C-alpha cells in the first residue's frame, strides 16, 4: 500500500494500523512511537506479545495468547 493510499484509508472502520517498530540495540521503541506515528496507529509491542516462557527472545506466543493480545489492539 502506498503512503497516499494509506492516507486515503485512515479512519476506515475496517483498517487497523499497527506500528511494530523495534530496535536491535535495545532502545525503547515506544518513545519514538509516542513522538511521531501514523494517526490512529496502535503500538505492537513485540516484547510484550512474545512467549514470555521461552528462553529465546521474541518467540511467537500460543495462538490463544496472540489472539488476545492483538484483539486488545483492535485487530
JSON list of C-alpha atoms in Angstrom, two decimals:
[
{"chain": "A", "resi": 1, "resn": "UNK", "atom": "CA", "xyz": [0.00, 0.00, 0.00]},
{"chain": "A", "resi": 2, "resn": "UNK", "atom": "CA", "xyz": [1.40, 3.38, -0.90]},
{"chain": "A", "resi": 3, "resn": "UNK", "atom": "CA", "xyz": [1.52, 6.22, 1.59]},
{"chain": "A", "resi": 4, "resn": "UNK", "atom": "CA", "xyz": [-1.10, 8.07, -0.47]},
{"chain": "A", "resi": 5, "resn": "UNK", "atom": "CA", "xyz": [-3.44, 5.05, -0.38]},
{"chain": "A", "resi": 6, "resn": "UNK", "atom": "CA", "xyz": [-2.90, 4.71, 3.37]},
{"chain": "A", "resi": 7, "resn": "UNK", "atom": "CA", "xyz": [-3.63, 8.40, 3.92]},
{"chain": "A", "resi": 8, "resn": "UNK", "atom": "CA", "xyz": [-6.89, 7.97, 2.00]},
{"chain": "A", "resi": 9, "resn": "UNK", "atom": "CA", "xyz": [-7.81, 4.87, 4.03]},
{"chain": "A", "resi": 10, "resn": "UNK", "atom": "CA", "xyz": [-7.09, 6.24, 7.51]},
{"chain": "A", "resi": 11, "resn": "UNK", "atom": "CA", "xyz": [-10.21, 6.37, 9.60]},
{"chain": "A", "resi": 12, "resn": "UNK", "atom": "CA", "xyz": [-11.94, 3.47, 7.86]},
{"chain": "A", "resi": 13, "resn": "UNK", "atom": "CA", "xyz": [-13.59, 1.08, 10.28]},
{"chain": "A", "resi": 14, "resn": "UNK", "atom": "CA", "xyz": [-12.09, -1.95, 8.50]},
{"chain": "A", "resi": 15, "resn": "UNK", "atom": "CA", "xyz": [-8.49, -0.76, 8.82]},
{"chain": "A", "resi": 16, "resn": "UNK", "atom": "CA", "xyz": [-6.25, -1.02, 11.89]},
{"chain": "A", "resi": 17, "resn": "UNK", "atom": "CA", "xyz": [-2.68, 0.26, 11.57]},
{"chain": "A", "resi": 18, "resn": "UNK", "atom": "CA", "xyz": [-0.08, -1.13, 13.97]},
{"chain": "A", "resi": 19, "resn": "UNK", "atom": "CA", "xyz": [3.48, 0.12, 14.46]},
{"chain": "A", "resi": 20, "resn": "UNK", "atom": "CA", "xyz": [5.79, -2.81, 15.18]},
{"chain": "A", "resi": 21, "resn": "UNK", "atom": "CA", "xyz": [8.98, -0.78, 15.43]},
{"chain": "A", "resi": 22, "resn": "UNK", "atom": "CA", "xyz": [11.77, -2.44, 17.37]},
{"chain": "A", "resi": 23, "resn": "UNK", "atom": "CA", "xyz": [15.43, -1.52, 17.80]},
{"chain": "A", "resi": 24, "resn": "UNK", "atom": "CA", "xyz": [18.13, -4.17, 17.60]},
{"chain": "A", "resi": 25, "resn": "UNK", "atom": "CA", "xyz": [20.30, -2.20, 20.02]},
{"chain": "A", "resi": 26, "resn": "UNK", "atom": "CA", "xyz": [17.64, -2.46, 22.74]},
{"chain": "A", "resi": 27, "resn": "UNK", "atom": "CA", "xyz": [16.38, 1.13, 22.68]},
{"chain": "A", "resi": 28, "resn": "UNK", "atom": "CA", "xyz": [12.75, 1.54, 23.69]},
{"chain": "A", "resi": 29, "resn": "UNK", "atom": "CA", "xyz": [10.61, 1.99, 20.57]},
{"chain": "A", "resi": 30, "resn": "UNK", "atom": "CA", "xyz": [7.62, 3.31, 22.49]},
{"chain": "A", "resi": 31, "resn": "UNK", "atom": "CA", "xyz": [9.24, 6.74, 22.95]},
{"chain": "A", "resi": 32, "resn": "UNK", "atom": "CA", "xyz": [9.66, 7.38, 19.22]},
{"chain": "A", "resi": 33, "resn": "UNK", "atom": "CA", "xyz": [6.16, 5.96, 18.67]},
{"chain": "A", "resi": 34, "resn": "UNK", "atom": "CA", "xyz": [4.71, 8.46, 21.16]},
{"chain": "A", "resi": 35, "resn": "UNK", "atom": "CA", "xyz": [6.64, 11.29, 19.48]},
{"chain": "A", "resi": 36, "resn": "UNK", "atom": "CA", "xyz": [5.51, 10.54, 15.92]},
{"chain": "A", "resi": 37, "resn": "UNK", "atom": "CA", "xyz": [3.36, 7.82, 14.40]},
{"chain": "A", "resi": 38, "resn": "UNK", "atom": "CA", "xyz": [0.67, 7.35, 11.80]},
{"chain": "A", "resi": 39, "resn": "UNK", "atom": "CA", "xyz": [-2.52, 8.94, 13.14]},
{"chain": "A", "resi": 40, "resn": "UNK", "atom": "CA", "xyz": [-4.69, 6.33, 14.84]},
{"chain": "A", "resi": 41, "resn": "UNK", "atom": "CA", "xyz": [-1.96, 3.67, 14.83]},
{"chain": "A", "resi": 42, "resn": "UNK", "atom": "CA", "xyz": [-1.53, 1.32, 17.76]},
{"chain": "A", "resi": 43, "resn": "UNK", "atom": "CA", "xyz": [1.81, 0.12, 19.11]},
{"chain": "A", "resi": 44, "resn": "UNK", "atom": "CA", "xyz": [2.55, -3.59, 18.60]},
{"chain": "A", "resi": 45, "resn": "UNK", "atom": "CA", "xyz": [4.99, -4.35, 21.42]},
{"chain": "A", "resi": 46, "resn": "UNK", "atom": "CA", "xyz": [6.95, -7.38, 20.23]},
{"chain": "A", "resi": 47, "resn": "UNK", "atom": "CA", "xyz": [8.37, -7.90, 23.73]},
{"chain": "A", "resi": 48, "resn": "UNK", "atom": "CA", "xyz": [5.01, -7.84, 25.49]},
{"chain": "A", "resi": 49, "resn": "UNK", "atom": "CA", "xyz": [3.30, -10.05, 22.92]},
{"chain": "A", "resi": 50, "resn": "UNK", "atom": "CA", "xyz": [6.09, -12.65, 22.69]},
{"chain": "A", "resi": 51, "resn": "UNK", "atom": "CA", "xyz": [6.14, -16.01, 24.50]},
{"chain": "A", "resi": 52, "resn": "UNK", "atom": "CA", "xyz": [7.43, -15.00, 27.93]},
{"chain": "A", "resi": 53, "resn": "UNK", "atom": "CA", "xyz": [8.07, -18.62, 28.92]},
{"chain": "A", "resi": 54, "resn": "UNK", "atom": "CA", "xyz": [10.60, -19.21, 26.12]},
{"chain": "A", "resi": 55, "resn": "UNK", "atom": "CA", "xyz": [14.30, -18.74, 26.86]},
{"chain": "A", "resi": 56, "resn": "UNK", "atom": "CA", "xyz": [14.64, -17.31, 23.34]},
{"chain": "A", "resi": 57, "resn": "UNK", "atom": "CA", "xyz": [13.69, -13.72, 22.57]},
{"chain": "A", "resi": 58, "resn": "UNK", "atom": "CA", "xyz": [10.65, -12.68, 20.53]},
{"chain": "A", "resi": 59, "resn": "UNK", "atom": "CA", "xyz": [9.13, -16.13, 20.14]},
{"chain": "A", "resi": 60, "resn": "UNK", "atom": "CA", "xyz": [5.57, -16.31, 18.88]},
{"chain": "A", "resi": 61, "resn": "UNK", "atom": "CA", "xyz": [3.13, -16.98, 21.71]},
{"chain": "A", "resi": 62, "resn": "UNK", "atom": "CA", "xyz": [0.34, -19.54, 21.58]},
{"chain": "A", "resi": 63, "resn": "UNK", "atom": "CA", "xyz": [-2.46, -18.81, 19.12]},
{"chain": "A", "resi": 64, "resn": "UNK", "atom": "CA", "xyz": [-4.76, -18.00, 22.03]},
{"chain": "A", "resi": 65, "resn": "UNK", "atom": "CA", "xyz": [-2.31, -15.55, 23.65]},
{"chain": "A", "resi": 66, "resn": "UNK", "atom": "CA", "xyz": [-1.60, -13.91, 20.29]},
{"chain": "A", "resi": 67, "resn": "UNK", "atom": "CA", "xyz": [-5.30, -13.56, 19.52]},
{"chain": "A", "resi": 68, "resn": "UNK", "atom": "CA", "xyz": [-5.94, -12.00, 22.92]},
{"chain": "A", "resi": 69, "resn": "UNK", "atom": "CA", "xyz": [-3.04, -9.55, 22.55]},
{"chain": "A", "resi": 70, "resn": "UNK", "atom": "CA", "xyz": [-3.87, -8.36, 19.05]},
{"chain": "A", "resi": 71, "resn": "UNK", "atom": "CA", "xyz": [-7.57, -8.38, 19.90]},
{"chain": "A", "resi": 72, "resn": "UNK", "atom": "CA", "xyz": [-6.69, -5.86, 22.58]},
{"chain": "A", "resi": 73, "resn": "UNK", "atom": "CA", "xyz": [-5.12, -3.73, 19.83]},
{"chain": "A", "resi": 74, "resn": "UNK", "atom": "CA", "xyz": [-8.32, -3.77, 17.81]},
{"chain": "A", "resi": 75, "resn": "UNK", "atom": "CA", "xyz": [-7.39, -6.48, 15.32]}
]
